Coordinates of C-alpha atoms in Angstrom, one line a residue:
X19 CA -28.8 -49.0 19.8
X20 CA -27.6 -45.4 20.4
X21 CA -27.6 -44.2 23.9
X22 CA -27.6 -41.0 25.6
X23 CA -25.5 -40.5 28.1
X24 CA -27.5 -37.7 29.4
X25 CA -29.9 -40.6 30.7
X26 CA -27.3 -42.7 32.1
X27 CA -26.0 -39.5 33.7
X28 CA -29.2 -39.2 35.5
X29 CA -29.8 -42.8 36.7
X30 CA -26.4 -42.7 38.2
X31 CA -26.5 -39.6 40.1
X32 CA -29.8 -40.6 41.0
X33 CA -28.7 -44.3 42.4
X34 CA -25.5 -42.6 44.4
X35 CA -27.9 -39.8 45.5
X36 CA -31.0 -41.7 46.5
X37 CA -33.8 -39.0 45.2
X38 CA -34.4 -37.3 41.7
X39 CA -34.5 -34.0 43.9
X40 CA -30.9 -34.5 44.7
X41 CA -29.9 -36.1 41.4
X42 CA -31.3 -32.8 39.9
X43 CA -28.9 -30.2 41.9
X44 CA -26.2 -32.4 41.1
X45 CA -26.4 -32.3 37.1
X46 CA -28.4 -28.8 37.1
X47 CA -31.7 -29.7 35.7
X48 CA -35.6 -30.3 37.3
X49 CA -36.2 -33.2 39.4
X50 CA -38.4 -34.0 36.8
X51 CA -36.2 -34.0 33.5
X52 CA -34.4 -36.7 35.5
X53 CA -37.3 -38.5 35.8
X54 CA -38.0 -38.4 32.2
X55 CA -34.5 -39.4 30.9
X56 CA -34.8 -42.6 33.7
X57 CA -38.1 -43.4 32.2
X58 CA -36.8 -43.0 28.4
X59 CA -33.8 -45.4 29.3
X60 CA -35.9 -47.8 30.9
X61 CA -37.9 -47.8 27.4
X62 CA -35.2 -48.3 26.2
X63 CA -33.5 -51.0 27.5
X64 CA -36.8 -52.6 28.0
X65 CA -36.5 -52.8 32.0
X66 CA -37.1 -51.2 35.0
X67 CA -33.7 -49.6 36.3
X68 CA -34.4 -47.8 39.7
X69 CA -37.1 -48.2 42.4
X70 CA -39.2 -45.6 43.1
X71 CA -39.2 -45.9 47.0
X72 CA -37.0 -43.5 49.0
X73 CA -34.3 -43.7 48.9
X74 CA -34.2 -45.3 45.3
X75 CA -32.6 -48.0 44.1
X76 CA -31.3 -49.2 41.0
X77 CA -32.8 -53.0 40.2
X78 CA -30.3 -55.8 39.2
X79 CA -31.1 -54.5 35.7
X80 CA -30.0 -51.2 36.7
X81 CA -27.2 -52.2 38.3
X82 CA -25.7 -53.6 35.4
X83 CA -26.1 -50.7 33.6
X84 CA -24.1 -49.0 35.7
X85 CA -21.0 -51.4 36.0
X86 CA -21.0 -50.1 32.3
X87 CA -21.5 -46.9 33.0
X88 CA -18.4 -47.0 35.3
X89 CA -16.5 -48.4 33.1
X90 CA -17.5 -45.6 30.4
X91 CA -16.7 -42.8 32.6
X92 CA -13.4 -44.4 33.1
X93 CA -12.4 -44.2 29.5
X94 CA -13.7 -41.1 28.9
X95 CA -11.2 -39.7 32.1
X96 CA -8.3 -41.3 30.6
X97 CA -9.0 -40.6 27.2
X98 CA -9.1 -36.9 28.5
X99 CA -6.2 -37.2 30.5
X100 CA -4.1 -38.7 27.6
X101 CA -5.3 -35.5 25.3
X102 CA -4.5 -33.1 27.4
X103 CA -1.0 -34.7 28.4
X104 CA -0.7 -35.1 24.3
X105 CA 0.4 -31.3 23.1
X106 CA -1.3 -29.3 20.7
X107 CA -0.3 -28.0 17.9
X108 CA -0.2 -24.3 17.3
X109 CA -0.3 -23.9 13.3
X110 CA 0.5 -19.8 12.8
X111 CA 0.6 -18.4 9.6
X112 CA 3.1 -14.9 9.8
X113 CA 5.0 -12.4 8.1
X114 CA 8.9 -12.7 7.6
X115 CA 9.7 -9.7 9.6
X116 CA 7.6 -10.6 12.4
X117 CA 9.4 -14.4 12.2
X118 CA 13.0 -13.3 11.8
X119 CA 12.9 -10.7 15.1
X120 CA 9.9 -10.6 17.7
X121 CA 8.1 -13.9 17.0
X122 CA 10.3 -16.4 18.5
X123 CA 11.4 -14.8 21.8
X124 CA 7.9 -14.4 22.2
X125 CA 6.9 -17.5 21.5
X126 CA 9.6 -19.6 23.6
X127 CA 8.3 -17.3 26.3
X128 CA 4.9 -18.2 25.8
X129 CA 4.5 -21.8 25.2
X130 CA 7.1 -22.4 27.4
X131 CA 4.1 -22.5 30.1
X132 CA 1.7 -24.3 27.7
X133 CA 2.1 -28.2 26.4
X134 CA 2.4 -27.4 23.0
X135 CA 4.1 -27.6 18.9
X136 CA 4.6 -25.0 16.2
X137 CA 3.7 -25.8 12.8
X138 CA 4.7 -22.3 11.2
X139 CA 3.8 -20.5 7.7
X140 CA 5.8 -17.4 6.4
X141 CA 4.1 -14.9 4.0
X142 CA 3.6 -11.3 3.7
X143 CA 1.5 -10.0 6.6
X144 CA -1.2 -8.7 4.0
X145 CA -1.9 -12.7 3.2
X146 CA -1.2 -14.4 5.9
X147 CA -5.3 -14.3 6.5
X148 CA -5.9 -16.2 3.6
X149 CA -4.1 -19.4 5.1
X150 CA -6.9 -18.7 8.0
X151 CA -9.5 -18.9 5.6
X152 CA -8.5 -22.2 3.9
X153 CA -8.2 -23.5 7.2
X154 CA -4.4 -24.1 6.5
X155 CA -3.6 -22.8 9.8
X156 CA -5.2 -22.4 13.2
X157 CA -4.1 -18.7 13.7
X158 CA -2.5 -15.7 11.9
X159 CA -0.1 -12.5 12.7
X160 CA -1.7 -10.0 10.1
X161 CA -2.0 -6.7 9.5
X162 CA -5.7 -6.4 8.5
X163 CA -7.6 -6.0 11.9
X164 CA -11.1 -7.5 10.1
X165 CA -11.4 -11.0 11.4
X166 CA -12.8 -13.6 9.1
X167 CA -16.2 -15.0 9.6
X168 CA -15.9 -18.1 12.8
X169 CA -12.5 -15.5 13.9
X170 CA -11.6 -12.9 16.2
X171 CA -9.0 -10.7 16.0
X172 CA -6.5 -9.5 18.7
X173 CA -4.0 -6.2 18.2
X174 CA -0.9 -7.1 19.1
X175 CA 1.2 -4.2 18.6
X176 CA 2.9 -2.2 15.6
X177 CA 6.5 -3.0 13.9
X178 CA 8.1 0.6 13.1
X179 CA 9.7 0.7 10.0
X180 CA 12.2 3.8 8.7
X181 CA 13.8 4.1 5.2
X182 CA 17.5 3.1 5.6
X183 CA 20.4 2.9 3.6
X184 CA 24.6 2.7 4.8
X185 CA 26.8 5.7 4.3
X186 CA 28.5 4.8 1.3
X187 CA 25.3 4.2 -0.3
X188 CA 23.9 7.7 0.6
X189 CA 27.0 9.3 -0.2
X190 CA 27.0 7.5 -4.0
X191 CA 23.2 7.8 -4.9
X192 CA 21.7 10.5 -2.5
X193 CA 24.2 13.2 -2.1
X194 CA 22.1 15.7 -2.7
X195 CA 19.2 14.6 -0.8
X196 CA 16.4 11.3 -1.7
X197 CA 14.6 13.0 -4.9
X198 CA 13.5 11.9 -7.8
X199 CA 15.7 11.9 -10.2
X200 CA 18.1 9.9 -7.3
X201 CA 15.3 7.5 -7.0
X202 CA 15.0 6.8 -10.5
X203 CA 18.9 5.5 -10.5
X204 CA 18.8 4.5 -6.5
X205 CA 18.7 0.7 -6.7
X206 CA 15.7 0.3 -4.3
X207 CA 15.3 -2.9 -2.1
X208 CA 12.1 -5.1 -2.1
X209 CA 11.3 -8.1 -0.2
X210 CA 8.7 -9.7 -3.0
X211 CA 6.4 -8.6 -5.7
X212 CA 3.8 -8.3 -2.8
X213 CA 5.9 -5.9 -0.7
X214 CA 4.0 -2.4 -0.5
X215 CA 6.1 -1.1 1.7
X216 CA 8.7 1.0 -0.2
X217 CA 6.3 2.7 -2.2
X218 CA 3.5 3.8 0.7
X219 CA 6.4 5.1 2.6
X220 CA 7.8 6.7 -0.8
X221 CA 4.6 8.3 -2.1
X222 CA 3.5 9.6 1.8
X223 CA 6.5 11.1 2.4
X224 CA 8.1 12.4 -1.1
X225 CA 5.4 12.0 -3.5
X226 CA 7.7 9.5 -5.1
X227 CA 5.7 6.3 -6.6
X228 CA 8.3 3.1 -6.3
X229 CA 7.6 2.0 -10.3
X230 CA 10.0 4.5 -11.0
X231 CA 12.8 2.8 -9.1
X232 CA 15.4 0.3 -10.2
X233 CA 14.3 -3.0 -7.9
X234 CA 16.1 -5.5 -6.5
X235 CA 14.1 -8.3 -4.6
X236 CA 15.8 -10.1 -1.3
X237 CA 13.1 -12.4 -0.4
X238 CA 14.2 -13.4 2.8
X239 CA 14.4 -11.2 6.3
X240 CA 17.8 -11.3 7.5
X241 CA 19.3 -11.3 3.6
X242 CA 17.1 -8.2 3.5
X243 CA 19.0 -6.1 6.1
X244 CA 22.1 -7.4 5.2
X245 CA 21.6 -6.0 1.5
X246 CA 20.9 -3.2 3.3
X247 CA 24.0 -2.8 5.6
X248 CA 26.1 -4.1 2.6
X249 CA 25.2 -1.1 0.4
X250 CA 23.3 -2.9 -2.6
X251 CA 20.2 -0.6 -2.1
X252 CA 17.9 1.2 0.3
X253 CA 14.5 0.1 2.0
X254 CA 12.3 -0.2 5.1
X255 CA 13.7 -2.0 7.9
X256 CA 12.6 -2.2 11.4
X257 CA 13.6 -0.6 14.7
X258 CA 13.8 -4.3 16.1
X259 CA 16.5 -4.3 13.7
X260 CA 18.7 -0.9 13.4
X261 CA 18.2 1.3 16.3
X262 CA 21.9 0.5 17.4
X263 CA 23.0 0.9 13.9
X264 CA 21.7 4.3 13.3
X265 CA 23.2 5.6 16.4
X266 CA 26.3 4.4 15.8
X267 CA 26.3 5.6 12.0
X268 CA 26.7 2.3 9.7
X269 CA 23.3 3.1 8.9
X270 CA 21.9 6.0 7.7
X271 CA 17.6 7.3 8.6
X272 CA 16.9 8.6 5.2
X273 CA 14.2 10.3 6.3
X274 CA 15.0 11.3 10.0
X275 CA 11.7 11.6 12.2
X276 CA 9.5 9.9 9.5
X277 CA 8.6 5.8 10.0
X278 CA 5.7 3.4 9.0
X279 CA 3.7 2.1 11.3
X280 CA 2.2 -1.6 10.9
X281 CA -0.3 -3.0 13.1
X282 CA -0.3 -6.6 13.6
X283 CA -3.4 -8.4 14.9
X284 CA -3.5 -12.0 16.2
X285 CA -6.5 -13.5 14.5
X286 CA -7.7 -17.1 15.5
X287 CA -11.0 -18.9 15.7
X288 CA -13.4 -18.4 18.3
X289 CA -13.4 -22.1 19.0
X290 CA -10.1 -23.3 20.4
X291 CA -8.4 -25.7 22.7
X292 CA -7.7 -23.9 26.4
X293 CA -4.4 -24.0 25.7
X294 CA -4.7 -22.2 22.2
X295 CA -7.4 -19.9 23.9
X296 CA -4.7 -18.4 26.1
X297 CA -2.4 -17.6 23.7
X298 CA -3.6 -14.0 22.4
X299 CA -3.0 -12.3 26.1
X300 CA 0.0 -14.1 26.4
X301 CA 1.6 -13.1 22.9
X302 CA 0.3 -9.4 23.5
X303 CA 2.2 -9.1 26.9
X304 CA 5.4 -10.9 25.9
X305 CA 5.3 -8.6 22.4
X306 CA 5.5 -5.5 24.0
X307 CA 8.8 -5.8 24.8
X308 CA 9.6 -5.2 20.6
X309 CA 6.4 -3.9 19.4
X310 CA 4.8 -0.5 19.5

């Protein structure tokens, strides 16, 4: 037999409260849906469950139904109590840049007030979606502010990115200033075979398209900037990163005033745990600290 609980819900309320009329306030309905779920239980289970005098009562029938029905509601507390006591488990799928300097601050901020696990993805922050679309992850840092279909998207802020490069490097390959004929000896730096963002910064700013350039690719974050610093080429890397460098001069800003922009957006799907739900505001506030 399969039973609705909405009609046990209604001959309980009804027995504690003595009246339909009352039993109806309590679980937001007519006095005479109650009525009709009673009636449909009592078909049902083939008995007659309450009195209809006033106050009503439930029968011996009914009252057995509602020992179980006790006992139901018990489980159903504790098994709530044990899943929100168990954590859940935030599965994020982000960019390298994003993992390597903002991210984790952020995060050990944020679920420090929440009961809850990383599972966590690295990829460029122009794929990262896709995991969201398999359903490979719960949530994504990404760059595209489009949500997917079921999603909703969240800005977050902006990582700045300048063109840097050290001194000795400047002073071998770009002593006379970043052209092309520089560029097409410059070793230039790329994260992967998906990073883009070279050659947008290149072509905006100097009309330079990157396929002309020697590459090398540093597929990790940290390695990244330390090619950097170390003089084996020159590439984007973030404020987060090199603000204290520039200033002091072991790095140089090959293009001084000029930087990249990209927006990151939180995207997530609409239907989430409470403690998921909270995360977007908290992420925005705590990343504003090393975002734009």
């Amino acid at each position: 037999m399969n039973w609705d609980f909405k009609q046990w819900s209604a001959l309980s309320a009804a027995a504690d409260c003595g009246s339909f009329e009352q039993a109806a306030g309590i679980l937001g309905i007519t006095a005479s849906a109650v009525s009709k779920r009673i009636r449909e239980l009592e078909e049902a289970v083939g008995a007659v469950l309450l009195t209809r005098s006033r106050p009503c009562r439930p029968t011996s029938e009914g009252r057995r139904l509602l020992r179980y029905w006790r006992q139901i509601q018990g489980l159903q507390q504790s098994l709530e109590s044990e899943l929100q006591a168990r954590p859940a488990v935030l599965s994020l799928a982000v960019n390298h840049d994003s993992l390597d300097t903002w991210l984790l601050p952020v995060l050990a901020e944020t679920i420090g007030r929440e009961n809850m696990l990383l599972d966590i993805q690295a990829d460029d922050q122009d794929y990262t979606l896709q995991l969201l679309a398999e359903g490979r992850v719960t949530a994504a840092v990404s760059s595209s502010s489009e949500p997917i279909k079921g999603c909703e998207a969240h800005l977050i802020g902006a990582l700045r990115y300048r063109l840097t490069a050290s001194p000795d490097f400047v002073e071998k390959w770009f002593s006379d200033g970043l052209t092309i004929k520089a560029c097409k000896k410059a070793p230039l730096l790329m994260f992967n075979r998906k990073d883009d963002l070279q050659n947008s910064f290149l072509h905006q700013h100097f009309g330079i398209d990157a396929a002309i350039c020697p590459v090398h690719y540093i597929p990790a974050s940290y390695a990244f900037t330390q090619a950097v610093y170390l003089g084996l080429g020159y590439g984007m890397l973030m404020d987060v990163q090199i603000a204290e460098a520039i200033g002091q001069g072991h790095l140089i800003d090959l293009c001084p005033g000029a930087y990249l922009d990209v927006p990151l957006y939180w995207h997530c799907w609409q239907m989430q745990p409470p403690q998921l739900a909270r995360l977007p505001q908290l992420i925005r506030e705590a990343a504003a600290v090393y975002l734009v």
